[in-house]
Amino acid sequence: KDSQYFYFAIVGQNLHINFFSSKDYNSSYQKKYLMPDTFDNNLNLIILTKFISEKVKDFEKSVGSFIEKANVITDSMYEQFSLSLKNKYDSNNISETDVVRLISDAKKQITRNNKDCVILHLLVNKYIVDDEEYLEFPANISYKEFIVEVSFITVENSTVKTLNRIFKDCNIEVKKIISHQYSKKFAEKSDIGPCAAG
């Protein structure tokens, strides 16, 4: 089971379901279904749950496997917050613990000031050590000033609750919710659906 991965993408008025197998790199299967309406238009949850449940059964027949867990990609409205986190006048070498502590503090700040949002993605944009920029973690460098620039991608709490509820009613555990706007940055031009970059 651990070698099978299922992705759902609710993008626009389409529901995409993808199956990937890590045993065989080329083994994948996908189907696209037209939904009765878009997710953001407050489509009736009972109708949407019934629709997804029917499509899940259809997809399970096609791949010959039950979907118990899946990642869900959504194009729901999102917010992006960017912060610069500073650690000053420490002559010690930069450690990953410093970075984790700074990011943890930023995460608490975002959560505290945006109670109606859930953080989906955390991105380290760059590190700045004594005015010199690094795109990768600068290990074993002593510093006077160390800055980490991070971005947080969030969606409304209600979106996460709704998606979890819909898939729970379809007997599917949501492992992770992914922002489509974020994941499409990693898509290749040859990708024919929004799940490949997820």
C-alpha positions as YAML, in Angstrom:
chain: A
units: angstrom
residues:
- id: 1
  name: LYS
  ca: [0.00, 0.00, 0.00]
- id: 2
  name: ASP
  ca: [2.84, 2.41, 0.82]
- id: 3
  name: SER
  ca: [4.00, 2.23, -2.78]
- id: 4
  name: GLN
  ca: [0.69, 3.65, -4.05]
- id: 5
  name: TYR
  ca: [-0.09, 7.36, -4.00]
- id: 6
  name: PHE
  ca: [-3.41, 9.00, -4.79]
- id: 7
  name: TYR
  ca: [-3.93, 12.67, -5.51]
- id: 8
  name: PHE
  ca: [-7.17, 14.60, -5.93]
- id: 9
  name: ALA
  ca: [-7.17, 18.05, -7.50]
- id: 10
  name: ILE
  ca: [-10.20, 20.29, -7.37]
- id: 11
  name: VAL
  ca: [-9.23, 22.99, -9.86]
- id: 12
  name: GLY
  ca: [-11.79, 25.23, -11.49]
- id: 13
  name: GLN
  ca: [-14.80, 23.10, -12.28]
- id: 14
  name: ASN
  ca: [-12.77, 19.92, -12.68]
- id: 15
  name: LEU
  ca: [-12.02, 17.04, -10.35]
- id: 16
  name: HIS
  ca: [-8.78, 15.25, -11.23]
- id: 17
  name: ILE
  ca: [-7.89, 11.92, -9.64]
- id: 18
  name: ASN
  ca: [-4.40, 10.52, -10.09]
- id: 19
  name: PHE
  ca: [-2.73, 7.28, -9.10]
- id: 20
  name: PHE
  ca: [1.06, 6.92, -8.92]
- id: 21
  name: SER
  ca: [3.09, 3.84, -8.06]
- id: 22
  name: SER
  ca: [6.62, 4.14, -6.68]
- id: 23
  name: LYS
  ca: [7.32, 0.51, -7.58]
- id: 24
  name: ASP
  ca: [7.10, 1.28, -11.26]
- id: 25
  name: TYR
  ca: [8.17, 4.87, -11.98]
- id: 26
  name: ASN
  ca: [6.12, 5.00, -15.19]
- id: 27
  name: SER
  ca: [3.01, 3.56, -13.57]
- id: 28
  name: SER
  ca: [0.38, 6.27, -13.28]
- id: 29
  name: TYR
  ca: [-3.25, 6.69, -14.17]
- id: 30
  name: GLN
  ca: [-5.49, 9.72, -14.17]
- id: 31
  name: LYS
  ca: [-9.07, 10.70, -14.83]
- id: 32
  name: LYS
  ca: [-10.73, 14.08, -15.07]
- id: 33
  name: TYR
  ca: [-14.39, 14.72, -14.21]
- id: 34
  name: LEU
  ca: [-16.49, 17.86, -14.73]
- id: 35
  name: MET
  ca: [-18.05, 18.96, -11.43]
- id: 36
  name: PRO
  ca: [-21.55, 20.45, -11.15]
- id: 37
  name: ASP
  ca: [-19.98, 23.77, -9.99]
- id: 38
  name: THR
  ca: [-16.73, 25.19, -8.62]
- id: 39
  name: PHE
  ca: [-15.67, 24.49, -5.03]
- id: 40
  name: ASP
  ca: [-15.41, 28.21, -4.17]
- id: 41
  name: ASN
  ca: [-19.00, 28.87, -5.23]
- id: 42
  name: ASN
  ca: [-20.23, 27.16, -2.06]
- id: 43
  name: LEU
  ca: [-21.43, 24.15, -4.00]
- id: 44
  name: ASN
  ca: [-23.86, 22.17, -1.88]
- id: 45
  name: LEU
  ca: [-21.73, 19.84, 0.26]
- id: 46
  name: ILE
  ca: [-24.13, 16.92, 0.01]
- id: 47
  name: ILE
  ca: [-24.13, 17.13, -3.80]
- id: 48
  name: LEU
  ca: [-20.33, 17.52, -3.90]
- id: 49
  name: THR
  ca: [-19.72, 14.63, -1.48]
- id: 50
  name: LYS
  ca: [-22.04, 12.35, -3.47]
- id: 51
  name: PHE
  ca: [-20.37, 13.40, -6.73]
- id: 52
  name: ILE
  ca: [-16.84, 12.73, -5.41]
- id: 53
  name: SER
  ca: [-17.92, 9.43, -3.83]
- id: 54
  name: GLU
  ca: [-19.30, 8.21, -7.18]
- id: 55
  name: LYS
  ca: [-16.13, 9.25, -9.03]
- id: 56
  name: VAL
  ca: [-13.93, 7.58, -6.40]
- id: 57
  name: LYS
  ca: [-15.77, 4.27, -6.95]
- id: 58
  name: ASP
  ca: [-15.36, 4.64, -10.71]
- id: 59
  name: PHE
  ca: [-11.64, 5.39, -10.33]
- id: 60
  name: GLU
  ca: [-11.08, 2.51, -7.88]
- id: 61
  name: LYS
  ca: [-12.58, 0.10, -10.42]
- id: 62
  name: SER
  ca: [-10.24, 1.43, -13.10]
- id: 63
  name: VAL
  ca: [-7.04, 1.02, -11.03]
- id: 64
  name: GLY
  ca: [-8.17, -2.08, -9.09]
- id: 65
  name: SER
  ca: [-7.31, -0.57, -5.71]
- id: 66
  name: PHE
  ca: [-9.19, 1.15, -2.88]
- id: 67
  name: ILE
  ca: [-8.31, 4.74, -2.05]
- id: 68
  name: GLU
  ca: [-7.80, 4.98, 1.72]
- id: 69
  name: LYS
  ca: [-5.46, 7.99, 1.91]
- id: 70
  name: ALA
  ca: [-4.81, 10.82, -0.54]
- id: 71
  name: ASN
  ca: [-3.28, 14.25, -1.00]
- id: 72
  name: VAL
  ca: [-5.69, 16.97, -2.07]
- id: 73
  name: ILE
  ca: [-4.78, 19.91, -4.30]
- id: 74
  name: THR
  ca: [-7.04, 22.95, -4.15]
- id: 75
  name: ASP
  ca: [-7.17, 26.20, -6.09]
- id: 76
  name: SER
  ca: [-9.13, 27.91, -3.31]
- id: 77
  name: MET
  ca: [-8.18, 31.49, -2.51]
- id: 78
  name: TYR
  ca: [-4.88, 31.70, -0.69]
- id: 79
  name: GLU
  ca: [-2.79, 34.29, 1.12]
- id: 80
  name: GLN
  ca: [0.99, 34.53, 1.08]
- id: 81
  name: PHE
  ca: [2.85, 36.15, 3.97]
- id: 82
  name: SER
  ca: [6.57, 36.91, 3.77]
- id: 83
  name: LEU
  ca: [8.81, 37.65, 6.76]
- id: 84
  name: SER
  ca: [12.46, 38.38, 7.40]
- id: 85
  name: LEU
  ca: [13.78, 36.81, 10.59]
- id: 86
  name: LYS
  ca: [16.95, 38.15, 12.15]
- id: 87
  name: ASN
  ca: [19.51, 36.73, 14.56]
- id: 88
  name: LYS
  ca: [22.14, 39.33, 15.52]
- id: 89
  name: TYR
  ca: [25.67, 39.41, 16.82]
- id: 90
  name: ASP
  ca: [26.28, 35.72, 17.32]
- id: 91
  name: SER
  ca: [29.83, 34.78, 16.42]
- id: 92
  name: ASN
  ca: [28.97, 31.06, 16.49]
- id: 93
  name: ASN
  ca: [28.55, 29.09, 13.31]
- id: 94
  name: ILE
  ca: [25.05, 29.02, 11.84]
- id: 95
  name: SER
  ca: [23.21, 25.90, 12.86]
- id: 96
  name: GLU
  ca: [20.02, 24.37, 11.56]
- id: 97
  name: THR
  ca: [18.66, 24.71, 15.10]
- id: 98
  name: ASP
  ca: [18.93, 28.52, 14.72]
- id: 99
  name: VAL
  ca: [16.90, 28.37, 11.52]
- id: 100
  name: VAL
  ca: [14.27, 26.03, 13.00]
- id: 101
  name: ARG
  ca: [13.89, 28.33, 16.03]
- id: 102
  name: LEU
  ca: [13.52, 31.46, 13.88]
- id: 103
  name: ILE
  ca: [10.99, 29.80, 11.55]
- id: 104
  name: SER
  ca: [9.05, 28.36, 14.50]
- id: 105
  name: ASP
  ca: [8.76, 31.88, 15.97]
- id: 106
  name: ALA
  ca: [7.54, 33.21, 12.60]
- id: 107
  name: LYS
  ca: [5.02, 30.38, 12.27]
- id: 108
  name: LYS
  ca: [3.59, 31.23, 15.72]
- id: 109
  name: GLN
  ca: [3.37, 34.89, 14.71]
- id: 110
  name: ILE
  ca: [1.48, 34.08, 11.48]
- id: 111
  name: THR
  ca: [-0.88, 31.69, 13.31]
- id: 112
  name: ARG
  ca: [-1.50, 34.13, 16.17]
- id: 113
  name: ASN
  ca: [-2.32, 37.04, 13.83]
- id: 114
  name: ASN
  ca: [-4.35, 35.00, 11.30]
- id: 115
  name: LYS
  ca: [-6.55, 32.72, 13.39]
- id: 116
  name: ASP
  ca: [-8.90, 31.95, 10.49]
- id: 117
  name: CYS
  ca: [-6.06, 30.58, 8.30]
- id: 118
  name: VAL
  ca: [-4.13, 27.32, 8.07]
- id: 119
  name: ILE
  ca: [-0.51, 27.24, 6.86]
- id: 120
  name: LEU
  ca: [-0.17, 24.85, 3.90]
- id: 121
  name: HIS
  ca: [3.38, 25.61, 2.78]
- id: 122
  name: LEU
  ca: [6.49, 27.16, 4.29]
- id: 123
  name: LEU
  ca: [9.16, 28.36, 1.87]
- id: 124
  name: VAL
  ca: [12.66, 29.55, 2.70]
- id: 125
  name: ASN
  ca: [13.33, 32.19, 0.04]
- id: 126
  name: LYS
  ca: [16.93, 32.96, 0.98]
- id: 127
  name: TYR
  ca: [19.48, 33.30, 3.74]
- id: 128
  name: ILE
  ca: [21.45, 36.52, 4.26]
- id: 129
  name: VAL
  ca: [24.68, 36.32, 6.25]
- id: 130
  name: ASP
  ca: [26.36, 39.67, 6.92]
- id: 131
  name: ASP
  ca: [24.75, 41.14, 3.74]
- id: 132
  name: GLU
  ca: [25.71, 38.16, 1.54]
- id: 133
  name: GLU
  ca: [22.80, 36.16, 0.04]
- id: 134
  name: TYR
  ca: [22.58, 32.36, -0.09]
- id: 135
  name: LEU
  ca: [19.85, 30.28, -1.69]
- id: 136
  name: GLU
  ca: [21.00, 27.12, 0.15]
- id: 137
  name: PHE
  ca: [21.61, 26.73, 3.87]
- id: 138
  name: PRO
  ca: [25.03, 28.31, 4.60]
- id: 139
  name: ALA
  ca: [26.55, 25.77, 6.99]
- id: 140
  name: ASN
  ca: [29.67, 26.36, 9.09]
- id: 141
  name: ILE
  ca: [29.78, 30.14, 8.63]
- id: 142
  name: SER
  ca: [30.28, 32.48, 11.58]
- id: 143
  name: TYR
  ca: [28.27, 35.70, 11.49]
- id: 144
  name: LYS
  ca: [27.38, 38.98, 13.10]
- id: 145
  name: GLU
  ca: [23.96, 39.19, 11.46]
- id: 146
  name: PHE
  ca: [21.96, 36.27, 10.10]
- id: 147
  name: ILE
  ca: [18.62, 36.75, 8.29]
- id: 148
  name: VAL
  ca: [16.21, 34.13, 6.95]
- id: 149
  name: GLU
  ca: [13.54, 35.24, 4.48]
- id: 150
  name: VAL
  ca: [10.50, 32.95, 4.55]
- id: 151
  name: SER
  ca: [7.04, 32.86, 2.99]
- id: 152
  name: PHE
  ca: [3.95, 31.11, 4.28]
- id: 153
  name: ILE
  ca: [1.09, 30.08, 1.98]
- id: 154
  name: THR
  ca: [-2.22, 29.84, 3.82]
- id: 155
  name: VAL
  ca: [-5.86, 29.07, 3.07]
- id: 156
  name: GLU
  ca: [-8.93, 29.72, 5.16]
- id: 157
  name: ASN
  ca: [-9.57, 27.30, 7.99]
- id: 158
  name: SER
  ca: [-13.09, 26.72, 6.62]
- id: 159
  name: THR
  ca: [-11.63, 25.41, 3.32]
- id: 160
  name: VAL
  ca: [-9.50, 22.82, 5.13]
- id: 161
  name: LYS
  ca: [-12.43, 21.75, 7.33]
- id: 162
  name: THR
  ca: [-14.72, 21.41, 4.31]
- id: 163
  name: LEU
  ca: [-12.22, 19.34, 2.30]
- id: 164
  name: ASN
  ca: [-11.49, 17.08, 5.28]
- id: 165
  name: ARG
  ca: [-15.21, 16.59, 5.90]
- id: 166
  name: ILE
  ca: [-15.99, 15.77, 2.25]
- id: 167
  name: PHE
  ca: [-13.22, 13.17, 1.98]
- id: 168
  name: LYS
  ca: [-13.98, 11.72, 5.43]
- id: 169
  name: ASP
  ca: [-17.56, 11.18, 4.23]
- id: 170
  name: CYS
  ca: [-16.02, 9.34, 1.24]
- id: 171
  name: ASN
  ca: [-13.95, 7.19, 3.69]
- id: 172
  name: ILE
  ca: [-10.68, 8.79, 2.56]
- id: 173
  name: GLU
  ca: [-8.09, 10.22, 4.94]
- id: 174
  name: VAL
  ca: [-6.56, 13.49, 3.70]
- id: 175
  name: LYS
  ca: [-2.81, 13.24, 4.22]
- id: 176
  name: LYS
  ca: [-1.95, 16.72, 2.99]
- id: 177
  name: ILE
  ca: [-3.69, 19.69, 1.39]
- id: 178
  name: ILE
  ca: [-1.62, 21.41, -1.30]
- id: 179
  name: SER
  ca: [-2.14, 24.82, -2.89]
- id: 180
  name: HIS
  ca: [-2.50, 24.50, -6.66]
- id: 181
  name: GLN
  ca: [-1.00, 27.97, -7.13]
- id: 182
  name: TYR
  ca: [2.10, 26.75, -5.26]
- id: 183
  name: SER
  ca: [2.41, 23.28, -6.79]
- id: 184
  name: LYS
  ca: [1.96, 24.43, -10.40]
- id: 185
  name: LYS
  ca: [5.33, 26.24, -10.12]
- id: 186
  name: PHE
  ca: [6.91, 22.78, -10.17]
- id: 187
  name: ALA
  ca: [4.88, 21.45, -13.09]
- id: 188
  name: GLU
  ca: [6.56, 20.58, -16.35]
- id: 189
  name: LYS
  ca: [5.15, 21.72, -19.67]
- id: 190
  name: SER
  ca: [4.43, 18.09, -20.56]
- id: 191
  name: ASP
  ca: [2.23, 17.54, -17.47]
- id: 192
  name: ILE
  ca: [-1.35, 17.06, -18.56]
- id: 193
  name: GLY
  ca: [-2.97, 17.41, -15.12]
- id: 194
  name: PRO
  ca: [-2.47, 19.42, -11.91]
- id: 195
  name: CYS
  ca: [-1.48, 16.37, -9.82]
- id: 196
  name: ALA
  ca: [1.88, 15.61, -11.39]
- id: 197
  name: ALA
  ca: [3.68, 18.45, -9.59]
- id: 198
  name: GLY
  ca: [1.89, 17.80, -6.29]
...
